XYZ file of C-alpha atoms in Angstrom:
595
model
C 0.047 -0.076 -0.206
C 3.275 2.289 0.024
C 2.405 3.631 3.262
C 5.891 3.802 4.319
C 6.787 5.926 0.885
C 4.760 9.008 2.105
C 6.483 12.119 3.241
C 5.226 13.082 6.693
C 5.205 16.886 6.390
C 3.151 16.406 2.997
C 0.661 14.074 4.377
C -2.690 14.371 2.176
C -6.151 12.838 2.340
C -5.020 9.928 0.375
C -2.292 9.063 2.761
C -4.937 9.019 5.483
C -6.937 6.529 3.201
C -3.923 4.492 2.983
C -3.341 4.029 6.861
C -7.033 3.270 7.225
C -6.574 0.244 4.793
C -3.312 -0.575 6.124
C -4.910 -0.763 9.595
C -7.852 -2.808 8.721
C -5.672 -5.283 6.612
C -3.236 -5.559 9.400
C -6.289 -6.358 11.636
C -7.843 -8.846 9.646
C -4.569 -10.573 8.866
C -3.972 -10.637 12.688
C -7.488 -12.194 13.298
C -6.813 -14.929 10.574
C -3.378 -15.741 12.309
C -5.005 -15.926 15.769
C -7.932 -18.019 14.471
C -5.929 -20.723 12.319
C -2.434 -20.678 14.516
C -3.220 -20.001 18.171
C -6.337 -22.369 18.819
C -8.991 -20.137 17.267
C -7.819 -17.366 19.885
C -9.328 -18.702 22.796
C -6.634 -17.219 24.886
C -7.026 -13.977 23.647
C -9.873 -11.144 24.512
C -11.794 -10.611 21.470
C -12.576 -7.044 22.303
C -8.861 -6.409 21.954
C -8.336 -5.778 18.500
C -11.625 -3.779 17.762
C -10.352 -1.692 20.458
C -6.635 -1.572 19.321
C -7.337 -0.858 15.571
C -8.915 2.328 15.700
C -6.647 3.696 18.651
C -3.679 2.484 16.464
C -5.242 4.330 13.435
C -5.956 7.624 15.344
C -2.371 7.366 16.793
C -0.950 7.081 13.249
C -3.180 9.906 12.006
C -2.436 12.158 14.798
C 1.301 11.746 14.694
C 1.349 13.261 11.280
C -1.255 15.950 11.505
C 1.248 17.055 14.653
C 4.236 17.335 12.463
C 2.692 18.888 9.885
C 1.695 21.300 12.327
C 5.229 21.499 13.779
C 6.552 22.152 10.383
C 4.438 25.216 9.943
C 2.097 23.952 7.330
C -1.601 23.948 6.673
C -3.221 21.158 8.436
C -6.681 21.639 6.438
C -4.907 20.830 3.264
C -4.772 17.227 4.452
C -8.517 16.887 4.247
C -9.379 17.824 0.783
C -9.828 14.980 -1.829
C -9.042 15.271 -5.400
C -11.468 16.135 -8.356
C -10.678 12.910 -11.043
C -12.449 15.031 -13.806
C -9.848 17.908 -13.797
C -7.320 17.740 -16.581
C -4.098 15.835 -15.735
C -0.993 17.383 -14.980
C 2.538 16.103 -14.066
C 4.550 18.649 -11.488
C 8.432 19.232 -12.005
C 10.589 20.976 -9.366
C 11.895 20.464 -5.890
C 9.900 18.397 -3.325
C 9.029 21.256 -1.302
C 7.716 23.427 -4.390
C 5.826 20.593 -5.438
C 4.257 20.129 -2.087
C 3.574 23.739 -1.577
C 1.842 23.871 -5.206
C -0.233 20.700 -4.057
C -1.126 22.253 -0.853
C -2.114 25.787 -2.361
C -4.191 24.138 -4.840
C -6.479 22.424 -2.665
C -6.878 25.832 -0.861
C -8.663 27.059 -3.590
C -12.475 27.501 -2.722
C -13.561 25.859 -6.447
C -10.736 23.048 -5.830
C -7.539 22.839 -7.887
C -7.267 23.207 -11.409
C -5.678 20.095 -12.355
C -5.431 16.739 -11.425
C -1.887 15.631 -10.633
C -0.905 12.221 -11.823
C 2.823 12.296 -10.795
C 5.631 14.298 -9.769
C 9.288 14.479 -11.111
C 11.781 15.756 -8.422
C 15.096 17.470 -8.557
C 16.352 14.860 -5.686
C 16.548 11.194 -7.205
C 16.765 9.825 -3.762
C 13.027 10.594 -3.240
C 11.883 8.334 -6.223
C 9.114 6.080 -4.835
C 7.932 8.079 -2.337
C 4.893 10.297 -2.542
C 3.297 13.673 -1.342
C 0.082 14.034 -0.421
C -0.770 10.918 -2.030
C 0.824 11.607 -5.438
C 3.630 9.467 -6.253
C 7.459 10.495 -7.253
C 7.862 8.982 -10.496
C 11.583 9.797 -11.078
C 13.752 12.751 -11.511
C 13.060 15.565 -13.969
C 15.483 13.933 -16.463
C 12.828 11.378 -16.672
C 10.197 13.772 -18.475
C 9.787 12.067 -21.716
C 9.432 8.428 -20.249
C 6.862 9.733 -17.519
C 4.917 11.759 -19.862
C 4.500 9.138 -22.379
C 3.205 6.642 -19.530
C 1.164 8.756 -17.992
C -0.430 9.695 -21.483
C -1.179 6.112 -22.276
C -2.731 5.303 -18.803
C -5.122 8.029 -18.923
C -5.549 8.494 -22.696
C -5.366 12.536 -22.522
C -1.403 14.061 -22.633
C -1.112 15.580 -19.120
C 0.350 19.334 -18.595
C 3.948 19.731 -17.229
C 4.097 22.173 -14.811
C 7.111 23.732 -13.456
C 6.709 24.547 -9.663
C 10.284 25.625 -9.023
C 11.641 29.267 -9.574
C 14.984 28.260 -8.607
C 15.794 25.680 -11.253
C 19.123 25.990 -12.426
C 19.714 26.944 -16.090
C 20.741 23.679 -17.458
C 17.753 21.805 -15.970
C 15.134 24.284 -16.996
C 16.749 24.402 -20.794
C 16.440 20.630 -20.698
C 12.583 20.726 -19.405
C 12.031 23.016 -22.203
C 13.866 21.049 -24.895
C 12.363 17.863 -23.995
C 8.917 19.278 -23.844
C 9.253 20.913 -27.468
C 10.334 17.389 -28.745
C 7.422 15.472 -27.158
C 4.802 18.111 -27.806
C 3.654 18.565 -24.087
C 1.871 21.578 -22.916
C 4.402 23.232 -20.631
C 3.483 25.998 -17.888
C 4.833 27.349 -14.828
C 3.553 28.255 -11.435
C 2.827 31.856 -11.445
C 4.423 33.986 -8.509
C 1.765 36.917 -8.538
C -1.361 34.415 -7.932
C -1.057 31.647 -5.178
C -2.992 29.197 -7.255
C -2.421 30.216 -10.536
C -0.274 29.105 -13.842
C 1.177 30.994 -16.643
C 3.224 30.461 -19.985
C 6.935 30.345 -19.784
C 8.376 34.091 -20.661
C 11.718 34.881 -21.959
C 12.731 36.366 -18.883
C 12.290 32.625 -17.310
C 15.396 31.721 -19.626
C 17.987 33.838 -17.948
C 18.485 31.103 -15.362
C 18.023 32.960 -12.158
C 15.087 34.172 -10.191
C 14.539 37.982 -11.047
C 15.868 40.149 -8.055
C 13.185 41.681 -5.917
C 14.537 44.399 -4.294
C 12.903 46.397 -1.068
C 10.791 49.478 -2.234
C 10.899 51.021 1.067
C 14.155 53.271 0.886
C 13.100 54.163 -2.788
C 9.821 55.381 -1.376
C 11.506 57.340 1.376
C 14.229 58.739 -1.513
C 11.590 59.690 -3.897
C 8.545 60.951 -1.702
C 7.864 64.582 -1.883
C 10.846 65.261 -4.226
C 10.869 66.842 -7.672
C 12.318 64.452 -10.085
C 13.439 64.607 -13.591
C 13.662 61.554 -15.775
C 15.533 61.872 -19.256
C 14.606 59.478 -21.906
C 11.388 58.997 -20.293
C 9.775 56.943 -22.956
C 12.311 54.563 -23.555
C 11.908 50.814 -22.184
C 14.002 51.644 -19.004
C 12.856 55.135 -18.614
C 9.208 54.508 -18.985
C 9.478 51.541 -16.344
C 11.562 54.228 -13.661
C 8.864 56.625 -14.332
C 6.040 53.926 -13.271
C 8.020 52.922 -10.236
C 8.741 56.537 -9.413
C 5.185 57.557 -9.777
C 4.222 54.930 -7.006
C 6.597 56.506 -4.563
C 4.454 59.618 -4.418
C 6.701 62.219 -5.700
C 5.827 65.991 -5.365
C 6.203 66.655 -9.388
C 7.692 63.949 -12.043
C 9.038 65.738 -14.928
C 9.304 63.477 -18.079
C 11.926 64.521 -20.586
C 12.071 62.787 -24.262
C 12.540 63.616 -27.680
C 10.164 61.096 -29.095
C 7.176 62.501 -29.153
C 5.224 59.321 -29.567
C 7.095 57.659 -26.836
C 6.336 60.380 -24.579
C 2.737 60.293 -25.311
C 2.475 56.647 -24.515
C 4.229 57.121 -20.850
C 2.077 60.007 -20.302
C -1.235 58.029 -21.625
C -0.132 55.043 -19.217
C 0.350 57.373 -16.210
C -3.285 58.676 -16.596
C -4.447 55.111 -16.592
C -2.607 53.728 -13.341
C -2.624 57.137 -11.261
C -5.451 58.439 -9.444
C -6.767 61.906 -10.962
C -5.213 64.695 -8.520
C -6.670 68.223 -8.470
C -3.351 68.826 -10.049
C -0.991 66.812 -12.326
C 1.757 65.248 -10.453
C 3.657 64.772 -13.791
C 4.562 67.003 -16.738
C 5.853 65.835 -20.073
C 8.407 67.859 -21.914
C 9.257 67.086 -25.494
C 13.155 68.142 -25.507
C 16.774 67.148 -26.966
C 19.337 66.806 -24.033
C 21.850 67.987 -26.604
C 19.908 71.214 -26.814
C 21.285 73.025 -23.691
C 19.360 76.120 -23.629
C 15.729 74.017 -23.878
C 17.181 71.987 -20.925
C 18.084 74.960 -19.223
C 14.892 76.601 -19.297
C 13.208 72.940 -18.244
C 15.826 73.233 -15.098
C 15.070 76.862 -14.349
C 11.245 76.411 -14.618
C 10.993 73.144 -12.243
C 14.097 73.072 -10.237
C 14.375 69.533 -10.025
C 15.980 67.598 -6.904
C 16.728 64.191 -8.331
C 17.693 63.644 -11.879
C 17.617 60.442 -13.349
C 19.323 60.351 -16.584
C 18.329 57.476 -18.860
C 18.572 59.253 -22.426
C 21.288 57.877 -24.542
C 22.058 56.385 -28.085
C 21.845 52.611 -27.481
C 22.356 50.433 -30.413
C 25.656 49.370 -31.395
C 25.584 48.829 -35.097
C 23.948 52.321 -35.369
C 26.389 54.165 -33.229
C 29.330 52.590 -35.260
C 27.638 53.878 -38.282
C 26.906 57.430 -36.473
C 29.903 57.989 -34.029
C 29.764 61.705 -34.225
C 26.146 61.621 -32.760
C 26.559 58.842 -30.353
C 29.250 61.121 -28.648
C 27.165 64.182 -29.010
C 24.039 62.207 -27.334
C 25.907 59.825 -24.679
C 28.877 62.435 -23.839
C 27.850 65.832 -24.609
C 24.206 65.215 -23.481
C 25.602 63.771 -20.130
C 27.514 66.870 -19.769
C 24.710 69.133 -20.512
C 22.464 67.604 -17.762
C 25.140 67.368 -15.222
C 26.169 71.030 -15.466
C 22.549 71.909 -15.351
C 21.977 69.636 -12.394
C 25.158 71.122 -10.537
C 23.993 74.643 -11.399
C 20.512 74.616 -10.272
C 21.637 72.818 -7.084
C 19.819 69.486 -7.383
C 20.820 67.031 -4.682
C 21.386 63.515 -6.805
C 22.217 62.671 -10.294
C 22.091 59.287 -11.481
C 23.688 58.185 -14.765
C 22.587 54.856 -16.520
C 25.278 53.449 -18.172
C 26.074 49.721 -19.600
C 28.206 46.768 -19.533
C 29.471 47.981 -22.872
C 31.631 50.532 -21.001
C 33.562 47.967 -19.649
C 36.962 47.657 -21.830
C 34.983 49.112 -24.870
C 35.359 47.793 -28.242
C 32.982 50.023 -29.912
C 32.104 53.740 -29.987
C 28.541 53.235 -28.131
C 30.807 51.661 -25.154
C 33.377 54.279 -25.361
C 30.729 57.186 -25.577
C 29.379 55.439 -22.079
C 32.704 54.977 -20.446
C 33.527 58.491 -21.036
C 30.308 59.487 -19.414
C 31.332 57.443 -16.417
C 34.508 59.312 -16.283
C 32.873 62.633 -16.780
C 30.541 62.313 -13.569
C 33.792 60.680 -11.530
C 35.791 63.740 -12.742
C 33.081 66.244 -12.045
C 31.855 65.035 -8.861
C 35.216 64.958 -7.209
C 34.773 66.675 -3.780
C 31.299 67.734 -4.523
C 29.609 67.427 -1.091
C 26.320 69.174 -1.555
C 25.398 66.754 -4.544
C 25.256 62.710 -4.718
C 26.552 61.453 -8.141
C 26.634 57.793 -9.370
C 26.345 55.632 -12.372
C 24.446 52.407 -12.442
C 25.596 49.882 -15.145
C 23.412 47.373 -16.948
C 23.395 44.381 -18.697
C 21.083 43.810 -21.930
C 17.364 44.389 -20.666
C 15.111 41.765 -22.062
C 12.645 42.887 -24.415
C 14.235 46.639 -24.681
C 14.050 48.431 -27.964
C 16.907 47.068 -30.188
C 17.693 43.924 -28.003
C 17.999 40.714 -29.537
C 14.648 39.320 -27.918
C 12.287 41.337 -30.001
C 14.267 40.533 -33.043
C 14.011 36.896 -32.345
C 10.231 37.009 -31.654
C 9.921 38.789 -35.098
C 11.878 36.186 -36.685
C 10.118 33.148 -35.115
C 7.098 34.762 -36.119
C 8.080 35.040 -39.628
C 8.946 31.540 -39.784
C 12.526 32.043 -39.580
C 15.514 31.617 -39.927
C 16.754 33.258 -36.634
C 20.022 35.043 -36.906
C 22.798 34.715 -34.332
C 26.093 36.811 -34.703
C 28.340 33.881 -32.942
C 27.544 30.663 -31.610
C 29.706 31.590 -28.558
C 28.334 35.088 -27.873
C 27.189 35.558 -24.690
C 25.487 38.430 -22.683
C 24.391 39.300 -19.155
C 20.590 39.990 -19.032
C 17.837 41.470 -16.566
C 14.349 41.957 -16.566
C 13.023 45.791 -17.156
C 11.541 45.732 -13.658
C 15.280 44.638 -12.307
C 16.573 47.643 -14.365
C 14.524 50.217 -12.839
C 14.610 48.970 -9.451
C 18.693 49.039 -9.643
C 18.449 52.594 -10.486
C 16.299 53.893 -7.878
C 17.906 51.471 -5.107
C 21.414 52.742 -6.186
C 20.120 56.479 -6.107
C 18.712 56.037 -2.391
C 21.971 54.116 -1.349
C 24.321 56.589 -2.815
C 22.368 59.275 -1.461
C 22.472 57.993 2.130
C 26.126 56.791 2.117
C 28.194 58.442 -0.604
C 27.719 62.022 -0.936
C 30.642 63.728 -2.355
C 32.276 60.473 -3.705
C 31.081 59.047 -7.125
C 30.318 55.510 -7.295
C 29.295 52.790 -10.001
C 26.639 50.322 -9.126
C 26.060 47.052 -10.623
C 23.571 44.114 -9.907
C 24.839 40.656 -9.122
C 23.571 38.865 -12.632
C 24.942 35.146 -12.137
C 26.320 33.779 -15.148
C 25.906 35.345 -18.794
C 23.763 33.569 -21.007
C 24.700 32.241 -24.473
C 23.021 34.076 -27.136
C 22.544 31.041 -29.367
C 21.035 28.927 -26.582
C 18.690 31.552 -25.764
C 17.677 31.851 -29.281
C 17.027 27.904 -29.329
C 15.108 27.871 -26.027
C 12.927 30.703 -27.420
C 12.036 28.629 -30.476
C 11.082 25.867 -28.532
C 8.775 28.178 -26.249
C 7.121 28.911 -29.065
C 6.248 25.267 -29.813
C 8.813 24.956 -32.629
C 12.006 22.948 -32.779
C 14.779 24.670 -33.831
C 17.251 23.648 -36.819
C 14.093 21.622 -37.726
C 10.969 24.003 -37.918
C 13.040 27.283 -37.410
C 16.691 27.433 -38.785
C 19.386 29.147 -36.629
C 21.760 31.166 -38.713
C 25.096 32.562 -37.521
C 26.039 35.825 -39.416
C 29.453 36.813 -37.514
C 30.031 39.539 -35.065
C 29.453 42.927 -36.213
C 32.153 45.866 -36.263
C 32.656 46.899 -32.588
C 30.866 44.118 -31.232
C 32.401 41.719 -28.502
C 32.031 37.989 -27.916
C 31.507 38.208 -24.554
C 30.413 41.325 -22.182
C 31.619 42.002 -18.828
C 29.915 44.210 -15.733
C 33.342 44.759 -13.975
C 36.732 45.893 -15.512
C 39.879 44.150 -14.427
C 41.146 46.763 -12.397
C 37.537 47.315 -10.791
C 36.967 45.757 -7.322
C 33.439 45.951 -6.429
C 32.328 45.719 -2.981
C 29.016 44.436 -1.543
C 26.390 46.852 -0.066
C 23.824 46.276 2.653
C 21.331 45.798 -0.349
C 21.382 42.252 -1.214
C 22.105 41.911 -4.981
C 23.655 45.303 -5.522
C 27.319 45.870 -5.862
C 29.224 49.208 -5.681
C 32.635 50.187 -7.078
C 34.073 53.542 -6.064
C 36.531 54.988 -8.649
C 39.313 57.695 -7.890
C 39.985 59.360 -11.085
C 43.601 60.054 -11.341
C 44.003 63.813 -12.327
C 40.291 64.420 -12.540
C 40.621 68.311 -13.825
C 42.749 66.494 -16.724
C 40.207 64.055 -17.586
C 37.556 66.674 -17.315
C 39.766 69.131 -19.838
C 40.313 66.192 -22.167
C 36.599 65.410 -22.649
C 35.605 69.105 -23.198
C 38.184 69.064 -25.943
C 36.613 65.927 -27.447
C 33.274 67.736 -27.488
C 34.687 70.647 -28.902
C 36.525 68.810 -31.398
C 32.887 67.281 -32.478
C 31.766 70.984 -33.313
C 34.997 71.984 -34.979
C 35.424 68.797 -37.180
C 38.903 68.122 -35.319
C 38.642 64.098 -35.836
C 42.443 63.351 -35.656
C 42.589 65.089 -32.130
C 39.257 63.233 -31.103
C 41.140 60.138 -31.909
C 44.187 60.994 -30.056
C 42.175 62.321 -26.981
C 40.126 58.916 -26.985
C 43.189 56.777 -27.034
C 44.584 58.910 -24.037
C 41.376 58.786 -21.903
C 40.726 55.108 -22.726
C 44.228 53.618 -23.593
C 42.794 50.038 -24.305
C 40.609 51.318 -26.827
C 41.564 50.767 -30.276
C 39.546 52.952 -32.911
C 41.343 51.387 -35.727
C 38.307 48.770 -36.155
C 39.991 46.628 -38.597
C 41.831 45.086 -35.637
C 38.499 44.469 -33.765
C 36.361 43.116 -36.781
C 37.566 40.451 -39.349
C 36.192 40.320 -42.655
C 33.589 37.637 -41.952
C 32.470 39.695 -38.921
C 30.928 42.479 -41.066
C 27.436 43.912 -40.812
C 25.215 41.627 -42.462
C 24.115 43.045 -46.021
C 20.291 42.523 -45.280
C 20.720 44.614 -42.187
C 22.682 47.828 -43.465
C 23.601 47.373 -47.182
C 26.113 49.923 -47.314
C 28.285 48.893 -44.134
C 32.028 48.162 -44.182
C 34.559 48.118 -41.596
C 36.236 51.540 -41.313
C 38.557 53.495 -39.095
C 36.919 56.117 -36.588
C 38.750 58.878 -38.244
C 37.121 58.111 -41.627
C 33.609 57.638 -40.281
C 34.009 60.955 -38.589
C 35.136 62.862 -41.808
C 32.724 65.466 -43.485
C 29.881 63.606 -45.480
C 29.954 60.404 -43.039
C 26.650 59.361 -41.698
C 25.919 61.225 -38.703
């Protein structure tokens, strides 16, 4: 009857039924033995067994109930029966996560959504045991065989439900691959709903649980303040806007050069925010490179906190337009920082990128120079808190690989990947916005007068080729069969692997779990600031040779002669930029170049 295989802390009504049957069987067996082998039990009282059997059963059940109670679990879940008419399912995950799902499912007023036929755990030693009466049929690596057996036994193919949000990337990828190959429906537990399930999303493929940061310091930091967000209509900027709006600021200033993006974020705020007597936010169509326009806004609004998200972010476009990339990412940052200091704002936060670490392209160079600018400019300024926040790739952001892959899969393929070994760090949009605000609050409380760079601990980088294959599988296709994966070669200035930290950067932990900080002492900050200003002046005069020389002095590891960074087979694909070719930085910046 497998009574011994049940896990006590996960006892269910089915386990109690098995105990009852076991006690009845033992009682009947004892009567038979006494009757045939002990002179028809003449020397035994006939009332003993009828009395002991119920007491023994109650003792067995009571022991399990007490154990469940001591484990802090819900006792009521023990006494709920299954509905055999529900669709079948197989759970995959750790024993604790599967037990929690079974317990929560039976707490629904309407009953569970699925009839769970079997469990596939992460601990092979638990095979053969049961949780709440449901047998552990094997490990997650047995999904193909178990799915086939359950389907044959109950006729309808079961749904695979992943209950564990802490599965390592290799295990998760294997589950997705095998589910795709056998055509099994695959869902996961929805963390936002206690009893619900949902489809897998691309964010589940980064191989780690998204960081959930404490919002209390952010609310305290932003409440009642006048806050400016540049690039407020972008993927990250709009998410920052949403999170800041919920922190009850005095006034929210949305700066964006795209009218459409600004309209979208303004429209969304109108939907999610209660209608006040006067509007809490105000949208400004403005270009951060237009200093007179930005000064007009600063003078009128006098922001106390400036979150600088506006930037040129697309690597190939920046390679084709290096002057504009430097004007926006470096010149625009200088404009906003100068005005922040001039109008006595208390906090300035620059959103940077992992491409600023050992940069190999003009976008990374421009963001690294922006980091150096705030370090040099903020040196010994005690009345303002200045910091930068480094991101990995933001999933589903404008220009990232994920929307491109989704579009290519929708079109039937092929899915294009630059290099089979290329890897990137990924984070969700919510994580990126939370990191910005947490770093701002952290820097304001601890590091006034000392500029820092913050980064999120993001686990191991994700291989782009593997991400593409898993995304194809999530969409119900088989890679290299239904959808081809094509490797196009690294593009000019593109690195095979990105890094969050430089070799000489020693990050330290902060009191906020998951956030690291690096405080850089810029040698001779006055000279650095002077050279950055000379670069920006060179952009105005067209002195490209001096710019190239200054870039080499400020970032010695950067080689602007891209012939050494991109081999002929690493050129931009013709279908993406028909006229693209590998050229040097000075050639790109000559009059008549695309800018």
